[in-house]
Tab-separated table of C-alpha atoms in Angstrom:
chain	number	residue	atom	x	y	z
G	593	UNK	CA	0.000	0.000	0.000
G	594	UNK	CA	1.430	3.851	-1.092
G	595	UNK	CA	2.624	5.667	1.618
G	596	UNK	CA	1.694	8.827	-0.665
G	597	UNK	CA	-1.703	10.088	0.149
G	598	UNK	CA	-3.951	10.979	-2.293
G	599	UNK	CA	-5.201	14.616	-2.116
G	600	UNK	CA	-8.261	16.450	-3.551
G	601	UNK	CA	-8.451	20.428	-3.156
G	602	UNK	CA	-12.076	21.610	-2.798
G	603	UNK	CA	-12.136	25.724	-3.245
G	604	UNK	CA	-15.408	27.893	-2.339
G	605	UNK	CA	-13.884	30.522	-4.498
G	606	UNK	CA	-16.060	33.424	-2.879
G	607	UNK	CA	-14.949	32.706	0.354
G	608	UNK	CA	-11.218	32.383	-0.353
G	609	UNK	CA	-11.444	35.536	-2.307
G	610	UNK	CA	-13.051	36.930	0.419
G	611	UNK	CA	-10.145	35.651	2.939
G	612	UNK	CA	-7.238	36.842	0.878
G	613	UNK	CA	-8.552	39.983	0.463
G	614	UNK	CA	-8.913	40.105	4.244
G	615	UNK	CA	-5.735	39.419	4.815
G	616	UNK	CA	-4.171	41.738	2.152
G	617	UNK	CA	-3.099	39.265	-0.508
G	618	UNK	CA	-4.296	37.725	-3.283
G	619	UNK	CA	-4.341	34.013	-4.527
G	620	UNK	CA	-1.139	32.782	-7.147
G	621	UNK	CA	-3.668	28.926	-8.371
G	622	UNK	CA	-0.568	28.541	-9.830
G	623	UNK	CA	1.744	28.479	-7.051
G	624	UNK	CA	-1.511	27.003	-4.325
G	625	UNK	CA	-1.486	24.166	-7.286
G	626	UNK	CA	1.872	23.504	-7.069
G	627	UNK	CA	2.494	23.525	-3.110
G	628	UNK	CA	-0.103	20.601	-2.654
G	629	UNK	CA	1.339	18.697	-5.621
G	630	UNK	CA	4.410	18.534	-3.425
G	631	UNK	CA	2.156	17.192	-0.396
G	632	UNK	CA	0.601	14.057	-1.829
G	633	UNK	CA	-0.827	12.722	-5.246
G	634	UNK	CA	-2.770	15.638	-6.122
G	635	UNK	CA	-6.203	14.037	-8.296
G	636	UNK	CA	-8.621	17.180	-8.292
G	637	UNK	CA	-8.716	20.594	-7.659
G	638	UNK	CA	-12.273	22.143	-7.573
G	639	UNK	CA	-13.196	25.755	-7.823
G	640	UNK	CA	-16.341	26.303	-6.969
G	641	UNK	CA	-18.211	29.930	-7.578
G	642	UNK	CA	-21.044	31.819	-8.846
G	643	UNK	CA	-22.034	34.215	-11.926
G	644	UNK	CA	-24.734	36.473	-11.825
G	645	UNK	CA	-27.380	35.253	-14.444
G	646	UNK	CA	-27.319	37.942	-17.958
G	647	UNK	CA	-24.670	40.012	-16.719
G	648	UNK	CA	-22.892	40.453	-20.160
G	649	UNK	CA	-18.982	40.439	-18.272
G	650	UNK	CA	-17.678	39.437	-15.012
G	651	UNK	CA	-15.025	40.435	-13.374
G	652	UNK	CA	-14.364	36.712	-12.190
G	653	UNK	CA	-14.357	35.196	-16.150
G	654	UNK	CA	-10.413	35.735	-17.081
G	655	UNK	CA	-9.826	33.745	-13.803
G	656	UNK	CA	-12.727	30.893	-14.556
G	657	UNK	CA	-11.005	30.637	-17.968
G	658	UNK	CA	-7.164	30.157	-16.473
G	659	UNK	CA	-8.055	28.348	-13.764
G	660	UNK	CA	-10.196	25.911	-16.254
G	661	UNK	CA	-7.300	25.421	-18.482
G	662	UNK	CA	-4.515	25.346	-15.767
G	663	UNK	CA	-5.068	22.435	-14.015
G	664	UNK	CA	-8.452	23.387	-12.238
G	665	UNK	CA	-11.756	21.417	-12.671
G	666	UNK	CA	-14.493	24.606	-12.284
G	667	UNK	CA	-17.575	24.298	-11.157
G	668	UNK	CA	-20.132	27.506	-11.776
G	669	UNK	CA	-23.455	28.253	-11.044
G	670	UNK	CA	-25.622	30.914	-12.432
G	671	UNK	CA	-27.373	33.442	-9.802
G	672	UNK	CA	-30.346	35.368	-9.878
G	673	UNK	CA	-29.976	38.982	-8.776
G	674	UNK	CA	-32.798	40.868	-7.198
G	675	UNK	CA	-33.937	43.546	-4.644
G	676	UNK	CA	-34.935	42.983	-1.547
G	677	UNK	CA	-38.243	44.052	-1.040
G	678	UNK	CA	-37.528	45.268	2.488
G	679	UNK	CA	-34.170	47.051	2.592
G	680	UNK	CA	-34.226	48.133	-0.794
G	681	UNK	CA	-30.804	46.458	-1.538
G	682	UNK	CA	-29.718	43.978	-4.386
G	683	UNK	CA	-29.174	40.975	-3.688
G	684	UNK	CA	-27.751	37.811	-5.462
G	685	UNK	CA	-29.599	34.374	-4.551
G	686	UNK	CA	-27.524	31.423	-5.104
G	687	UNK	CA	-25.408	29.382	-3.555
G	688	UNK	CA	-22.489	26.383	-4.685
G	689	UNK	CA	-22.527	24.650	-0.924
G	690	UNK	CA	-24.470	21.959	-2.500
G	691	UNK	CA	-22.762	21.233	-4.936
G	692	UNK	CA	-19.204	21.387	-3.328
G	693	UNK	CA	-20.747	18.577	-0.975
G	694	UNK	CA	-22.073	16.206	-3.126
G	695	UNK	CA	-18.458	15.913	-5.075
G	696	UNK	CA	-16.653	15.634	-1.959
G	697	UNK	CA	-18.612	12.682	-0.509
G	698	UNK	CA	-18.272	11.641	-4.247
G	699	UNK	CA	-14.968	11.645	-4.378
G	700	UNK	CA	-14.496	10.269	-0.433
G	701	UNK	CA	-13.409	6.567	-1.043
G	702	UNK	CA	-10.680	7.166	-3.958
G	703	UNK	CA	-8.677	9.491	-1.455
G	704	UNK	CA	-7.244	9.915	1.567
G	705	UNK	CA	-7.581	14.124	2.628
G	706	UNK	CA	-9.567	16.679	1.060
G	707	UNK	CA	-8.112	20.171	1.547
G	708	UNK	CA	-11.633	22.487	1.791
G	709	UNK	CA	-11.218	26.329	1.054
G	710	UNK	CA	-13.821	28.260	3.309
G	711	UNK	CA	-14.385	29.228	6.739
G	712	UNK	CA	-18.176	28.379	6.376
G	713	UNK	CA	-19.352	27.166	9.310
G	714	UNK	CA	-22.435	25.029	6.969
G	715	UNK	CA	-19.511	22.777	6.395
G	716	UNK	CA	-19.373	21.278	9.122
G	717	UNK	CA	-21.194	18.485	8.854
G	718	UNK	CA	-19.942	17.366	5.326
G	719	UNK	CA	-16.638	16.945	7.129
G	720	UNK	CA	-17.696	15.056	10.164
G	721	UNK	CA	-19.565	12.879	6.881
G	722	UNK	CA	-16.238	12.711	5.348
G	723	UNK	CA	-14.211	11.907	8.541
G	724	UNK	CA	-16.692	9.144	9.270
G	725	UNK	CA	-15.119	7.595	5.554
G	726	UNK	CA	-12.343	7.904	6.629
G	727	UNK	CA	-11.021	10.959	4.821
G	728	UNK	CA	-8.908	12.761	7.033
G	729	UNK	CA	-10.253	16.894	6.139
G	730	UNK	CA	-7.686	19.995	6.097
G	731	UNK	CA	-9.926	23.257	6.509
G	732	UNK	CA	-8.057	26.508	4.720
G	733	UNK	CA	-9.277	29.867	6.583
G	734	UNK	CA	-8.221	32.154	8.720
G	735	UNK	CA	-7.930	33.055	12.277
G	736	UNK	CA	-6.080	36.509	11.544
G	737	UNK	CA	-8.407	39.007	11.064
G	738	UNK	CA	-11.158	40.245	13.021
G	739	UNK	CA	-13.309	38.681	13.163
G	740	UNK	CA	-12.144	35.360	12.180
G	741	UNK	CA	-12.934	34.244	8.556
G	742	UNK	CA	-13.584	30.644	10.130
G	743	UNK	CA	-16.785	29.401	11.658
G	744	UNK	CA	-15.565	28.047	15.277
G	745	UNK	CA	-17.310	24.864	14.866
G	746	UNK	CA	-16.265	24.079	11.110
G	747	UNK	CA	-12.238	25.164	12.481
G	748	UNK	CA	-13.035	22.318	15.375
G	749	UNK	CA	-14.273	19.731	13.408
G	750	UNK	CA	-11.278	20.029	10.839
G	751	UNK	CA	-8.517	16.934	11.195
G	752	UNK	CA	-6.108	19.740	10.449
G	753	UNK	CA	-6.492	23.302	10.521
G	754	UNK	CA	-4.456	25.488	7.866
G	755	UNK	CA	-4.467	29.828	8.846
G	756	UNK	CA	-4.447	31.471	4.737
G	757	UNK	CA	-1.951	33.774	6.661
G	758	UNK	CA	0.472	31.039	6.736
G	759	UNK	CA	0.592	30.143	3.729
G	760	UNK	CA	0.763	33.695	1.824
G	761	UNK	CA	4.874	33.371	1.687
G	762	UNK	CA	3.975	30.111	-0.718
G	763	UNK	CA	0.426	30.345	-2.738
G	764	UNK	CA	0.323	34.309	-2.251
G	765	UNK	CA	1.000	37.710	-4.756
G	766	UNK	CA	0.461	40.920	-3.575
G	767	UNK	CA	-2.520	42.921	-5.500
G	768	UNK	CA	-0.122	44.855	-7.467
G	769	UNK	CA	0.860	41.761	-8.873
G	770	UNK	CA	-2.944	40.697	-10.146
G	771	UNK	CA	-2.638	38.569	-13.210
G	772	UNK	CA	-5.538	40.218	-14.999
G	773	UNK	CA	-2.773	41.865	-17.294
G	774	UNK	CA	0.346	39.588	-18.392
G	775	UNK	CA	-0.201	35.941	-16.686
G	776	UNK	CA	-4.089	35.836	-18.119
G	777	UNK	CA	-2.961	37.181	-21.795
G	778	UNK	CA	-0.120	34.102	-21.777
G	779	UNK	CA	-1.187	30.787	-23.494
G	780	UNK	CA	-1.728	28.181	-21.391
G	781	UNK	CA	1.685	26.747	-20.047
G	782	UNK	CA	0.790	24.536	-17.141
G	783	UNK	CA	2.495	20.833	-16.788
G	784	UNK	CA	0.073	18.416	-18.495
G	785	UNK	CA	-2.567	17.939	-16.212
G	786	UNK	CA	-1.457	14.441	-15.404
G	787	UNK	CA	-3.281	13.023	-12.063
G	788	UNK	CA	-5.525	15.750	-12.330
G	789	UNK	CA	-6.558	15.335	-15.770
G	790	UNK	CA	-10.929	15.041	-15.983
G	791	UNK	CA	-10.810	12.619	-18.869
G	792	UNK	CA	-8.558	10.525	-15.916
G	793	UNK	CA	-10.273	7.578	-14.242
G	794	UNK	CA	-10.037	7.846	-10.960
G	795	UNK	CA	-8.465	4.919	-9.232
């Protein structure tokens, strides 16, 4: 038997965003791809987020588009966007927690830790499900800013708990740095896909 786990990332791309934008930073998927092929047998990354339904451009599509061709197996969902009757203020109904879920527990018996992306405390009881498979669960938040991007119970529940702020020295640019400019014009340059390839059986 391989002493080399097998790893699947799950990313709730709002709430990451969110987190590294608390923190000061942004995300380098390049780079966050990279430092947990050199933990394990990497054989998914998911990114998980949501587009507002007839909005002609998003801010989020040259990422969706990189990420999809670098390695990154996204997941979107459209959103309705509407105002709230009582306050007045728009709001955007939708939500990917669902769907993030039912892939995990999916995805449970072919490997041995799922890395989850989000401090949402909703989470918590898809990874007691998981632990009970025997997945050992890594939760990716943060307890640096105030208050705390993680959900108490959800940073609890985790096997191991990861602060973003720890990680910024290895998956992190600074804003300045955004990609939207040079990385997102450049063809796609990523190692074959490999163990993360879709068309890949997973074993």
């Amino acid at each position: 038997m391989s002493s080399i786990e097998k790893i699947a990332l799950f990313i709730d791309g709002s709430n990451l965003h969110a987190t590294s934008k608390a923190l000061g930073f942004d995300i380098d998927y390049r780079r966050l791809l990279g430092e947990f092929q050199s933990r394990g047998v990497l054989l998914r990354a998911f990114y998980y987020t949501t587009l507002i339904e007839n909005q002609e451009y998003s801010s989020i599509r040259p990422l969706i588009d990189w990420l999809d061709y670098n390695g990154y197996t996204v997941v979107t969902k459209l959103t309705k966007e509407f105002v709230d009757a009582t306050t007045g203020r728009r709001k955007v109904k939708g939500s990917m927690d669902v769907d993030l879920a039912v892939s995990a527990m999916e995805l449970a018996k072919h490997v041995d830790q799922i890395v989850l992306f989000s401090g949402d405390g909703d989470f918590r009881s898809l990874v007691e499900a998981l632990q009970r498979r025997g997945v050992r669960v890594t939760v990716v938040s943060t307890l640096s800013t105030q208050p705390p991007m993680v959900a108490d119970d959800l940073r609890r529940q985790a096997d191991v708990f990861i602060d973003l702020a720890e990680l910024r020295q290895k998956v992190g640019r600074d804003p300045v740095d955004r990609p939207g400019s040079r990385e997102m014009r450049q063809s796609p340059q990523f190692p074959a896909r490999g163990a993360i390839n879709r068309g890949d059986p997973v074993e």
